[in-house]
CSV table of C-alpha atoms and ligand atoms in Angstrom, one decimal:
chain,number,residue,atom,x,y,z
U,1,LEU,CA,-15.9,-40.4,8.9
U,2,GLU,CA,-19.3,-39.5,9.1
U,3,THR,CA,-20.0,-41.7,12.4
U,4,TRP,CA,-16.8,-39.5,13.5
U,5,ASN,CA,-18.6,-36.2,12.2
U,6,GLU,CA,-22.2,-36.8,14.3
U,7,THR,CA,-19.8,-38.4,17.1
U,8,TYR,CA,-17.5,-35.6,17.9
U,9,PHE,CA,-18.8,-32.9,16.2
U,10,ASP,CA,-22.3,-32.7,15.7
U,11,GLY,CA,-22.4,-33.4,12.2
U,12,ARG,CA,-21.3,-29.9,11.9
U,13,LEU,CA,-17.5,-30.3,10.1
U,14,SER,CA,-17.8,-28.3,6.5
U,15,SER,CA,-17.3,-30.3,3.4
U,16,ALA,CA,-13.6,-28.6,2.7
U,17,VAL,CA,-12.5,-30.6,6.0
U,18,LEU,CA,-14.2,-33.5,5.3
U,19,ALA,CA,-13.1,-33.5,1.7
U,20,HIS,CA,-9.7,-33.8,3.1
U,21,LEU,CA,-10.2,-36.2,5.8
U,22,THR,CA,-11.9,-38.7,3.4
U,23,GLN,CA,-8.6,-39.2,1.8
U,24,LEU,CA,-7.4,-40.9,4.4
U,25,GLU,CA,-10.0,-43.4,4.4
U,26,HIS,CA,-9.1,-45.8,2.3
U,27,PRO,CA,-9.6,-49.5,2.9
U,28,GLU,CA,-5.4,-50.6,3.7
U,29,GLN,CA,-5.8,-47.8,6.1
U,30,ARG,CA,-3.7,-48.8,9.4
U,31,PRO,CA,-5.6,-49.1,12.3
U,32,GLU,CA,-2.7,-46.8,13.8
U,33,VAL,CA,-3.9,-44.1,11.6
U,34,ARG,CA,-7.9,-44.4,12.4
U,35,ALA,CA,-6.7,-44.3,16.4
U,36,PHE,CA,-4.9,-41.3,16.1
U,37,LEU,CA,-7.3,-39.6,14.3
U,38,GLU,CA,-9.9,-40.6,16.9
U,39,ARG,CA,-8.5,-40.1,19.6
U,40,ALA,CA,-7.3,-36.2,18.2
U,41,PHE,CA,-11.1,-36.0,17.8
U,42,ARG,CA,-12.0,-37.4,21.8
U,43,HIS,CA,-9.6,-34.4,23.1
U,44,MET,CA,-11.3,-31.6,20.7
U,45,GLN,CA,-14.7,-32.5,22.0
U,46,ARG,CA,-13.7,-32.7,25.7
U,47,ALA,CA,-12.2,-29.5,25.2
U,48,ARG,CA,-15.6,-28.0,23.3
U,49,PHE,CA,-13.5,-27.5,20.2
U,50,PRO,CA,-16.2,-25.8,17.6
U,51,PRO,CA,-16.8,-27.3,14.6
U,52,SER,CA,-16.6,-24.1,12.8
U,53,ASP,CA,-13.2,-23.7,13.7
U,54,PHE,CA,-12.1,-26.6,12.5
U,55,THR,CA,-9.9,-25.5,8.7
U,56,ALA,CA,-9.3,-27.0,6.2
U,57,GLU,CA,-5.8,-26.2,7.2
U,58,LEU,CA,-5.9,-28.0,10.7
U,59,ALA,CA,-7.4,-30.9,8.5
U,60,GLY,CA,-4.0,-31.3,6.1
U,61,GLN,CA,-2.4,-31.5,9.2
U,62,PHE,CA,-3.9,-34.2,10.6
U,63,ALA,CA,-3.1,-36.0,7.1
U,64,HIS,CA,0.3,-34.9,7.4
U,65,ILE,CA,0.6,-36.4,10.2
U,66,ALA,CA,-1.7,-39.8,9.8
U,67,ALA,CA,0.6,-40.2,6.4
U,68,MET,CA,4.0,-40.2,8.6
U,69,VAL,CA,2.4,-42.8,11.0
U,70,GLN,CA,1.0,-45.1,8.4
U,71,GLU,CA,3.3,-44.9,5.9
U,72,ALA,CA,7.1,-44.2,7.0
U,73,TRP,CA,7.2,-43.5,10.7
U,74,GLU,CA,7.5,-47.5,11.5
U,75,GLY,CA,8.3,-47.2,15.5
U,76,VAL,CA,10.9,-44.4,14.9
U,77,ILE,CA,10.1,-40.9,16.8
U,78,PRO,CA,11.2,-38.3,14.5
U,79,PRO,CA,14.2,-36.2,15.8
U,80,PHE,CA,12.5,-32.8,14.0
U,81,THR,CA,12.6,-29.8,16.1
U,82,LEU,CA,12.4,-25.9,15.3
U,83,ASP,CA,14.3,-22.8,15.8
U,84,GLY,CA,13.0,-20.8,19.1
U,85,ARG,CA,10.5,-23.9,19.9
U,86,HIS,CA,11.8,-24.0,23.5
U,87,ARG,CA,11.8,-20.2,24.3
U,88,LYS,CA,9.2,-19.7,26.2
U,89,ILE,CA,10.2,-22.3,28.7
U,90,ASP,CA,13.7,-21.1,28.8
U,91,ASP,CA,11.9,-18.3,30.0
U,92,TYR,CA,10.0,-20.0,32.8
U,93,ILE,CA,13.4,-21.9,33.6
U,94,GLU,CA,15.2,-18.7,34.4
U,95,CYS,CA,12.4,-16.6,36.2
U,96,HIS,CA,11.8,-20.1,38.7
U,97,ALA,CA,13.2,-19.9,42.4
U,98,TRP,CA,15.7,-23.0,42.0
U,99,PHE,CA,17.5,-21.1,38.9
U,100,GLN,CA,18.0,-18.2,40.4
U,101,ALA,CA,19.3,-19.7,43.4
U,102,ASN,CA,22.1,-21.6,41.4
U,103,PRO,CA,24.3,-19.4,39.0
U,104,SER,CA,25.4,-22.4,37.8
U,105,GLY,CA,25.0,-25.8,37.1
U,106,THR,CA,23.6,-28.8,34.6
U,107,LEU,CA,21.1,-28.4,33.1
U,108,VAL,CA,20.0,-31.9,30.1
U,109,ASP,CA,18.0,-31.7,27.4
U,110,ILE,CA,16.8,-35.3,27.2
U,111,GLY,CA,15.6,-36.4,23.8
U,112,CYS,CA,16.7,-33.0,22.5
U,113,GLY,CA,16.7,-34.5,18.5
U,114,PHE,CA,18.8,-33.3,15.3
U,115,PRO,CA,19.6,-30.9,14.4
U,116,PRO,CA,19.8,-29.7,18.4
U,117,VAL,CA,19.4,-26.2,17.8
U,118,THR,CA,16.9,-26.0,20.7
U,119,THR,CA,20.3,-27.1,23.2
U,120,VAL,CA,22.0,-24.8,21.6
U,121,GLU,CA,19.8,-22.0,21.7
U,122,THR,CA,19.6,-23.2,25.9
U,123,ALA,CA,23.4,-23.3,26.2
U,124,THR,CA,23.8,-19.5,24.3
U,125,ARG,CA,21.0,-18.0,27.1
U,126,PHE,CA,22.8,-19.7,30.0
U,127,PRO,CA,26.7,-19.2,29.7
U,128,ARG,CA,27.4,-20.2,33.0
U,129,TRP,CA,25.1,-23.5,32.8
U,130,GLN,CA,26.5,-26.5,31.3
U,131,VAL,CA,24.3,-27.9,29.4
U,132,ILE,CA,24.2,-31.6,28.1
U,133,GLY,CA,22.1,-32.8,24.6
U,134,SER,CA,21.5,-36.4,25.2
U,135,ASP,CA,19.1,-38.6,22.4
U,136,PRO,CA,19.1,-41.8,22.0
U,137,ALA,CA,19.7,-41.5,17.9
U,138,LEU,CA,22.2,-38.9,18.0
U,139,PRO,CA,23.2,-39.6,14.4
U,140,TYR,CA,26.2,-41.5,13.5
U,141,TYR,CA,26.3,-39.8,10.1
U,142,LEU,CA,24.4,-37.2,8.4
U,143,VAL,CA,23.7,-36.9,4.8
U,144,GLN,CA,22.9,-33.7,2.7
U,145,ASP,CA,22.1,-32.9,-0.5
U,146,GLU,CA,22.4,-29.5,-2.5
U,147,HIS,CA,18.8,-29.0,-1.7
U,148,GLY,CA,19.0,-29.3,1.7
U,149,ASN,CA,17.3,-32.3,2.3
U,150,TYR,CA,18.9,-34.6,5.0
U,151,ALA,CA,19.0,-38.2,6.0
U,152,LEU,CA,20.6,-39.5,9.5
U,153,PHE,CA,22.3,-43.2,9.7
U,154,ASP,CA,23.4,-45.1,12.7
U,155,GLU,CA,26.7,-47.1,13.0
U,156,GLY,CA,25.8,-49.6,10.5
U,157,GLY,CA,25.0,-47.5,8.0
U,158,SER,CA,20.8,-47.9,8.6
U,159,LEU,CA,18.6,-45.0,7.6
U,160,GLN,CA,17.0,-44.1,10.7
U,161,TYR,CA,15.6,-40.7,9.9
U,162,PHE,CA,15.2,-38.0,6.4
U,163,GLN,CA,14.1,-34.9,6.2
U,164,GLY,CA,13.3,-32.1,3.2
U,165,GLY,CA,14.7,-28.9,3.3
U,166,ASN,CA,13.7,-25.4,3.4
U,167,GLY,CA,10.1,-25.7,4.2
U,168,ARG,CA,9.2,-29.0,2.8
U,169,ALA,CA,9.8,-30.2,6.0
U,170,LEU,CA,6.6,-33.3,5.6
U,171,ASP,CA,6.4,-33.3,1.9
U,172,VAL,CA,9.3,-35.8,1.4
U,173,TRP,CA,7.3,-38.3,3.5
U,174,GLN,CA,4.8,-38.5,0.9
U,175,ASP,CA,6.7,-40.7,-1.3
U,176,PRO,CA,8.8,-42.5,1.6
U,177,GLU,CA,10.1,-45.9,-0.2
U,178,SER,CA,11.3,-43.3,-3.0
U,179,ALA,CA,13.0,-41.1,-0.5
U,180,ARG,CA,14.5,-44.0,1.2
U,181,VAL,CA,16.4,-45.6,-1.7
U,182,TYR,CA,17.3,-42.4,-2.7
U,183,PHE,CA,19.7,-41.1,0.6
U,184,ASN,CA,20.8,-44.8,1.0
U,185,THR,CA,22.3,-44.4,-2.7
U,186,LEU,CA,23.3,-41.4,-2.1
U,187,LEU,CA,25.2,-42.2,1.5
U,188,GLN,CA,27.0,-45.4,-0.7
U,189,ARG,CA,28.5,-43.1,-3.1
U,190,LEU,CA,29.6,-40.4,-0.5
U,191,LEU,CA,31.0,-43.5,1.6
U,192,ARG,CA,33.3,-43.9,-0.8
U,193,ALA,CA,35.2,-40.5,-0.6
U,194,SER,CA,36.2,-39.5,3.0
U,195,PRO,CA,33.4,-38.7,5.3
U,196,SER,CA,34.4,-35.2,7.0
U,197,ARG,CA,33.5,-35.1,10.8
U,198,GLY,CA,31.3,-33.1,12.7
U,199,SER,CA,33.7,-29.8,13.3
U,200,GLU,CA,31.2,-28.9,9.8
U,201,ALA,CA,28.3,-27.3,9.8
U,202,MET,CA,25.4,-28.5,8.0
U,203,GLY,CA,25.7,-26.6,4.8
U,204,SER,CA,22.9,-24.5,3.3
U,205,ALA,CA,20.8,-25.4,0.1
U,206,GLY,CA,23.3,-25.5,-2.8
U,207,THR,CA,26.3,-26.7,-1.0
U,208,GLY,CA,25.9,-30.4,-1.1
U,209,PRO,CA,25.6,-33.1,-1.6
U,210,TRP,CA,27.7,-34.4,1.4
U,211,LEU,CA,28.6,-36.7,4.5
U,212,VAL,CA,29.4,-35.7,7.7
U,213,GLN,CA,30.3,-38.3,10.4
U,214,ASN,CA,29.2,-37.9,14.4
U,215,PRO,CA,28.1,-34.4,13.2
U,216,ALA,CA,26.2,-33.2,17.1
U,217,TRP,CA,30.0,-32.3,17.3
U,218,GLN,CA,29.6,-29.4,15.5
U,219,TYR,CA,27.8,-28.1,18.3
U,220,GLU,CA,29.8,-28.3,21.1
U,221,ARG,CA,31.2,-26.1,22.8
U,222,PRO,CA,32.7,-25.1,26.1
U,223,ASN,CA,28.9,-25.2,28.1
U,224,LEU,CA,27.2,-27.6,25.7
U,225,SER,CA,28.2,-31.7,24.8
U,226,PHE,CA,26.0,-34.3,23.5
U,227,LYS,CA,25.5,-38.0,25.4
U,228,LYS,CA,23.9,-40.7,23.2
U,229,GLY,CA,21.6,-42.6,25.0
U,230,ALA,CA,17.5,-43.3,26.3
U,231,ILE,CA,15.7,-42.3,29.2
U,232,GLY,CA,17.3,-44.5,31.8
U,233,ALA,CA,19.9,-45.6,29.9
U,234,LEU,CA,22.3,-42.5,30.6
U,235,ASP,CA,25.2,-42.4,33.0
U,236,MET,CA,24.5,-38.6,34.8
U,237,GLN,CA,23.9,-37.6,38.2
U,238,ASP,CA,23.5,-34.3,40.3
U,239,ILE,CA,21.3,-32.6,37.4
U,240,HIS,CA,19.8,-29.6,38.2
U,241,ILE,CA,17.3,-29.1,35.7
U,242,ILE,CA,15.9,-31.7,33.1
U,243,ARG,CA,14.3,-30.2,30.0
U,244,CYS,CA,11.9,-33.0,28.1
U,245,PHE,CA,10.0,-32.1,25.3
U,246,ASN,CA,8.1,-33.6,22.9
U,247,VAL,CA,9.5,-37.1,23.4
U,248,LEU,CA,7.2,-38.4,26.6
U,249,PHE,CA,4.0,-38.1,24.6
U,250,TYR,CA,5.2,-40.9,22.4
U,251,PHE,CA,4.9,-43.3,24.9
U,252,ASP,CA,2.7,-44.9,27.1
U,253,ARG,CA,2.1,-43.8,30.9
U,254,PRO,CA,3.9,-47.0,32.7
U,255,PHE,CA,7.0,-45.3,30.9
U,256,ARG,CA,6.4,-41.7,31.6
U,257,ALA,CA,5.8,-43.3,35.6
U,258,ARG,CA,9.4,-45.1,34.8
U,259,ALA,CA,11.4,-41.9,32.9
U,260,LEU,CA,9.9,-39.6,36.1
U,261,ASP,CA,11.4,-41.7,38.6
U,262,TRP,CA,14.5,-41.9,36.7
U,263,PHE,CA,14.6,-38.4,36.6
U,264,ALA,CA,14.4,-38.2,40.2
U,265,SER,CA,16.8,-40.3,40.9
U,266,ILE,CA,19.5,-37.9,38.7
U,267,LEU,CA,18.2,-34.7,39.6
U,268,TYR,CA,19.8,-32.5,42.9
U,269,GLU,CA,17.6,-32.4,45.9
U,270,GLY,CA,15.2,-29.7,44.9
U,271,GLY,CA,16.0,-30.0,40.8
U,272,LEU,CA,13.2,-29.4,38.6
U,273,ALA,CA,12.1,-31.8,35.6
U,274,ILE,CA,9.9,-29.9,33.0
U,275,CYS,CA,8.2,-31.8,30.7
U,276,GLY,CA,5.5,-31.6,27.8
U,277,VAL,CA,5.2,-30.4,24.1
U,278,ASN,CA,5.4,-27.5,22.6
U,279,GLY,CA,4.4,-26.8,18.9
U,280,PHE,CA,6.2,-23.8,17.1
U,281,ARG,CA,7.9,-20.8,19.5
U,282,SER,CA,5.6,-22.8,22.9
U,283,THR,CA,2.5,-22.5,21.0
U,284,ARG,CA,0.1,-25.1,21.4
U,285,CYS,CA,2.3,-25.8,24.5
U,286,ARG,CA,1.5,-28.2,27.5
U,287,TYR,CA,3.4,-29.4,29.9
U,288,THR,CA,3.8,-30.5,34.0
U,289,VAL,CA,7.2,-29.1,36.2
U,290,TYR,CA,8.2,-31.3,38.8
U,291,ARG,CA,10.5,-30.9,42.0
U,292,ARG,CA,12.4,-33.7,43.6
U,293,VAL,CA,11.9,-33.2,47.0
U,294,GLY,CA,13.1,-36.0,49.6
U,295,LYS,CA,14.1,-38.3,46.2
U,296,ARG,CA,10.7,-38.0,44.5
U,297,LEU,CA,9.1,-35.9,41.8
U,298,VAL,CA,6.5,-33.8,43.5
U,299,GLU,CA,4.4,-31.3,40.9
U,300,GLU,CA,4.6,-28.1,41.1
U,301,GLU,CA,2.1,-27.2,38.3
U,302,PHE,CA,0.8,-28.0,34.8
U,303,ALA,CA,0.6,-25.2,32.1
U,304,PHE,CA,-0.8,-24.3,28.5
U,305,SER,CA,-0.5,-21.7,26.1
U,306,LEU,CA,-3.7,-20.1,25.7
U,307,ASP,CA,-4.2,-20.7,22.1
U,308,ASN,CA,-4.6,-23.8,22.7
U,309,VAL,CA,-7.9,-23.0,24.1
U,310,ARG,CA,-9.1,-22.3,20.3
U,311,PRO,CA,-5.5,-24.2,18.4
U,312,LEU,CA,-4.9,-23.7,14.8
U,313,GLY,CA,-2.8,-26.5,14.5
U,314,SER,CA,-3.2,-30.5,15.1
U,315,ILE,CA,-0.3,-30.7,17.6
U,316,SER,CA,-2.6,-29.9,21.1
U,317,TRP,CA,-4.7,-33.0,20.2
U,318,SER,CA,-2.3,-35.2,18.6
U,319,THR,CA,-1.2,-37.9,21.1
U,320,PHE,CA,-0.3,-41.4,20.4
U,321,HIS,CA,-1.8,-43.4,23.2
U,322,ASP,CA,-4.9,-43.1,25.2
U,323,ASP,CA,-3.8,-43.1,28.5
U,324,ASP,CA,-1.6,-39.8,27.7
U,325,GLU,CA,-2.3,-37.6,31.1
U,326,GLU,CA,-1.3,-34.5,29.9
U,327,THR,CA,-3.4,-33.9,26.6
U,328,ARG,CA,-6.4,-35.4,28.6
U,329,ARG,CA,-5.7,-32.2,31.2
U,330,LEU,CA,-5.1,-29.8,28.6
U,331,ALA,CA,-8.7,-30.7,27.1
U,332,THR,CA,-10.8,-30.7,30.5
U,333,LEU,CA,-9.3,-27.5,31.1
U,334,VAL,CA,-9.9,-26.0,28.0
U,335,GLY,CA,-13.4,-27.5,28.2
U,336,VAL,CA,-13.8,-25.5,31.6
U,337,LEU,CA,-12.9,-22.5,30.3
U,338,ARG,CA,-14.6,-22.8,26.9
U,339,ALA,CA,-18.2,-23.6,29.2
U,340,ASP,CA,-17.9,-20.3,30.5
U,341,LYS,CA,-19.9,-18.2,28.1
U,342,PRO,CA,-18.8,-14.7,28.8
U,343,PHE,CA,-14.9,-16.0,28.6
U,344,GLN,CA,-15.6,-17.9,25.5
U,345,HIS,CA,-17.4,-15.0,23.8
U,346,ASP,CA,-14.9,-12.7,24.3
U,347,PHE,CA,-12.0,-14.8,23.7
U,348,ASP,CA,-13.3,-16.5,19.9
U,349,THR,CA,-14.4,-12.4,18.9
U,350,ARG,CA,-10.9,-11.3,20.3
U,351,LEU,CA,-9.2,-14.1,18.2
U,352,ASP,CA,-11.2,-13.4,15.3
U,353,ALA,CA,-10.1,-9.7,15.2
U,354,LEU,CA,-7.0,-10.4,15.6
U,355,LEU,CA,-6.5,-13.1,12.7
U,356,SER,CA,-8.4,-11.6,10.7
U,357,ARG,CA,-5.7,-8.1,11.0
U,358,HIS,CA,-3.1,-10.2,10.9
U,359,SER,CA,-5.0,-11.8,7.3
U,360,LEU,CA,-4.4,-15.4,8.6
U,361,PHE,CA,-8.3,-16.2,8.4
U,362,ALA,CA,-11.9,-15.1,8.5
U,363,ARG,CA,-15.5,-16.3,8.9
U,364,ASN,CA,-17.1,-16.9,5.4
U,365,ASP,CA,-21.3,-16.3,5.3
U,366,LYS,CA,-22.4,-19.6,7.3
U,367,GLY,CA,-19.9,-18.8,10.3
U,368,TYR,CA,-17.1,-21.4,9.6
U,369,LEU,CA,-13.2,-19.9,10.2
U,370,VAL,CA,-11.4,-20.3,6.4
U,371,GLU,CA,-8.0,-19.3,5.7
U,372,LEU,CA,-6.9,-16.5,3.5
U,373,PRO,CA,-5.1,-16.2,0.4
U,374,SER,CA,-1.5,-15.1,1.3
U,375,GLU,CA,1.6,-14.7,0.6
U,376,LEU,CA,3.2,-15.6,3.4
U,377,SER,CA,5.6,-18.9,4.2
U,378,PRO,CA,3.9,-21.3,6.7
U,379,GLU,CA,7.1,-19.8,9.3
U,380,LYS,CA,5.5,-16.3,8.9
U,381,ARG,CA,1.9,-17.4,9.7
U,382,GLU,CA,3.3,-19.4,12.4
U,383,LYS,CA,5.2,-16.2,14.0
U,384,CYS,CA,1.9,-14.4,13.3
U,385,GLN,CA,-0.4,-16.8,15.4
U,386,PHE,CA,2.5,-16.3,17.8
U,387,GLU,CA,2.3,-13.1,18.3
U,388,ILE,CA,-1.7,-12.8,18.0
U,389,GLY,CA,-0.8,-15.3,21.7
U,390,GLU,CA,1.3,-12.8,22.9
U,391,GLN,CA,-1.4,-9.5,22.0
U,392,LEU,CA,-4.2,-12.1,23.7
U,393,ASP,CA,-1.9,-12.1,27.1
U,394,LYS,CA,-0.9,-8.3,27.0
U,395,GLU,CA,-4.7,-7.5,27.1
U,396,GLY,CA,-5.3,-9.9,30.0
U,397,TYR,CA,-7.0,-12.6,28.3
U,398,VAL,CA,-4.6,-15.3,30.0
U,399,GLU,CA,-5.1,-13.8,33.8
U,400,ARG,CA,-9.3,-14.1,32.9
U,401,ALA,CA,-8.6,-17.2,32.0
U,402,ALA,CA,-7.2,-18.4,35.0
U,403,ALA,CA,-9.7,-16.6,37.4
U,404,VAL,CA,-12.4,-18.8,35.5
U,405,LEU,CA,-10.5,-22.0,36.2
U,406,LYS,CA,-10.1,-20.5,40.1
U,407,GLN,CA,-13.3,-19.7,40.0
U,408,ALA,CA,-14.1,-23.7,38.8
U,409,GLY,CA,-12.1,-24.7,41.7
U,410,TYR,CA,-8.6,-25.1,40.6
U,411,LYS,CA,-5.6,-23.6,42.1
U,412,ALA,CA,-4.8,-21.5,39.0
U,413,ARG,CA,-2.5,-18.6,37.9
U,414,ARG,CA,-0.9,-17.1,35.1
U,415,ASN,CA,2.8,-17.9,35.2
U,416,ASP,CA,5.9,-16.1,34.8
U,417,THR,CA,5.8,-16.6,31.5
U,418,GLY,CA,2.9,-16.1,30.8
U,419,HIS,CA,0.9,-19.2,30.8
U,420,VAL,CA,-2.2,-20.5,32.3
U,421,ALA,CA,-1.3,-22.8,35.2
U,422,VAL,CA,-3.0,-25.1,37.6
U,423,ARG,CA,-1.5,-26.6,41.0
U,424,SER,CA,-2.7,-30.0,42.1
X,1,LIG,C1,10.3,-34.9,18.4
X,1,LIG,S1,12.1,-35.2,19.1
X,1,LIG,C2,12.5,-33.5,20.0
X,1,LIG,C3,13.1,-32.6,20.1
X,1,LIG,C4,13.3,-31.8,20.7
X,1,LIG,N1,13.3,-32.1,22.2
X,1,LIG,C5,11.6,-30.8,20.3
X,1,LIG,O1,11.2,-30.8,21.5
X,1,LIG,O2,11.9,-30.0,19.7
X,1,LIG,C6,11.9,-36.5,19.7
X,1,LIG,C7,13.0,-37.4,20.1
X,1,LIG,O3,13.0,-38.1,20.9
X,1,LIG,C8,14.1,-38.9,20.9
X,1,LIG,N2,13.7,-40.5,21.6
X,1,LIG,C9,13.2,-41.4,21.6
X,1,LIG,N3,12.9,-42.4,22.7
X,1,LIG,C10,13.8,-41.4,23.3
X,1,LIG,C11,13.8,-42.1,24.6
X,1,LIG,N4,13.7,-43.2,25.1
X,1,LIG,N5,14.7,-41.4,25.8
X,1,LIG,C12,15.4,-40.2,25.2
X,1,LIG,N6,14.7,-40.1,24.0
X,1,LIG,C13,14.2,-40.6,23.1
X,1,LIG,C14,14.4,-39.3,19.5
X,1,LIG,O4,15.3,-39.9,19.1
X,1,LIG,C15,14.0,-37.7,18.8
X,1,LIG,O5,14.8,-36.9,19.0
């Protein structure tokens, strides 16, 4: 930890952050966790992330993800998703010339996760489009208890994933072994009674425990269907738009190259593929937009939300492979922005003022950013952060970031959804 502090943060991490990260330094620590953290720190250094902005909250987020990577994850990619996560990507799609030229078409959400709330939102927003949600891990059984904790199982009754209800999303991972035993026992108990089929909605806390078979069915509607299957193994053709978020960053670059080739093979000529990573409501967002031209995918632009210039969350720098192209690009571009002293000064000063006005964070006497005590739920805090991003865009900071990148030789712009975009 000391070496990391010296190497990546000039030895300036706060004692609160070091205390959080020390918890991760035990002898049985798996190499994947260390590699994950060091990769994130390398990206932060490339992005010129200030050590004084590495908050204890951010360290806590890294610790949570590391716990998932180490203890429970075991190669399974979590189907976790969030309401409203891709709203800005849907804005982007709506403004795009290809969408405007095609009053109806087919959009596939690859790796849609479960419950597929973002796919449902897209189908609701674009009623004249056929939307298909696809995922290799669409569950066969859903088990939910009276507290809203739930688990997903495959046909053979093997546990695929479990999650805590009502804002306790990550806590249940703290003792994954007990959680596994708990949900397996619950499944066996509920299987003795007959399961309801996917026509029933997932219940709210207080109404369980219950078991649903093929739970994706409950989300189907005239313009929304689901297909179980992985990239490269789904039978589809003539797709107008592919959205693939929070999926490819789990894989290495050769996989990504094969995925893009497959996207090209199932798209209409001229069709769009948009893939990347999103946090809450398209904060901490980074993505690449491709177009099928002459049977190949050609990059249109790489874009990111401005909050990545000094993100409060860990997902901006979280990657699972050293060769993750989008995160490297993000870190490089943010590094260019932060190297521009007038921009960095004005952006940081304004962001500090907004964080303080929303009672989220303030500077202590040593200049370190610290979380303010607050009654706000994690969800409300995220919402404030989203609003701060919108405010900074209104005040012209996205345009200004694009101008800084242009000055540095990039073909940059503020795209229609208010993100900083560069073209190759
Ligand atoms: C973190 S979730 C993303 C959910 C949603 N797209 C979002 O952005 O919130 C990642 C999903 O990728 C799916 N996945 C894993 N391997 C995949 C593959 N080879 N092809 C397609 N999806 C895959 C997982 O089953 C999981 O549901």
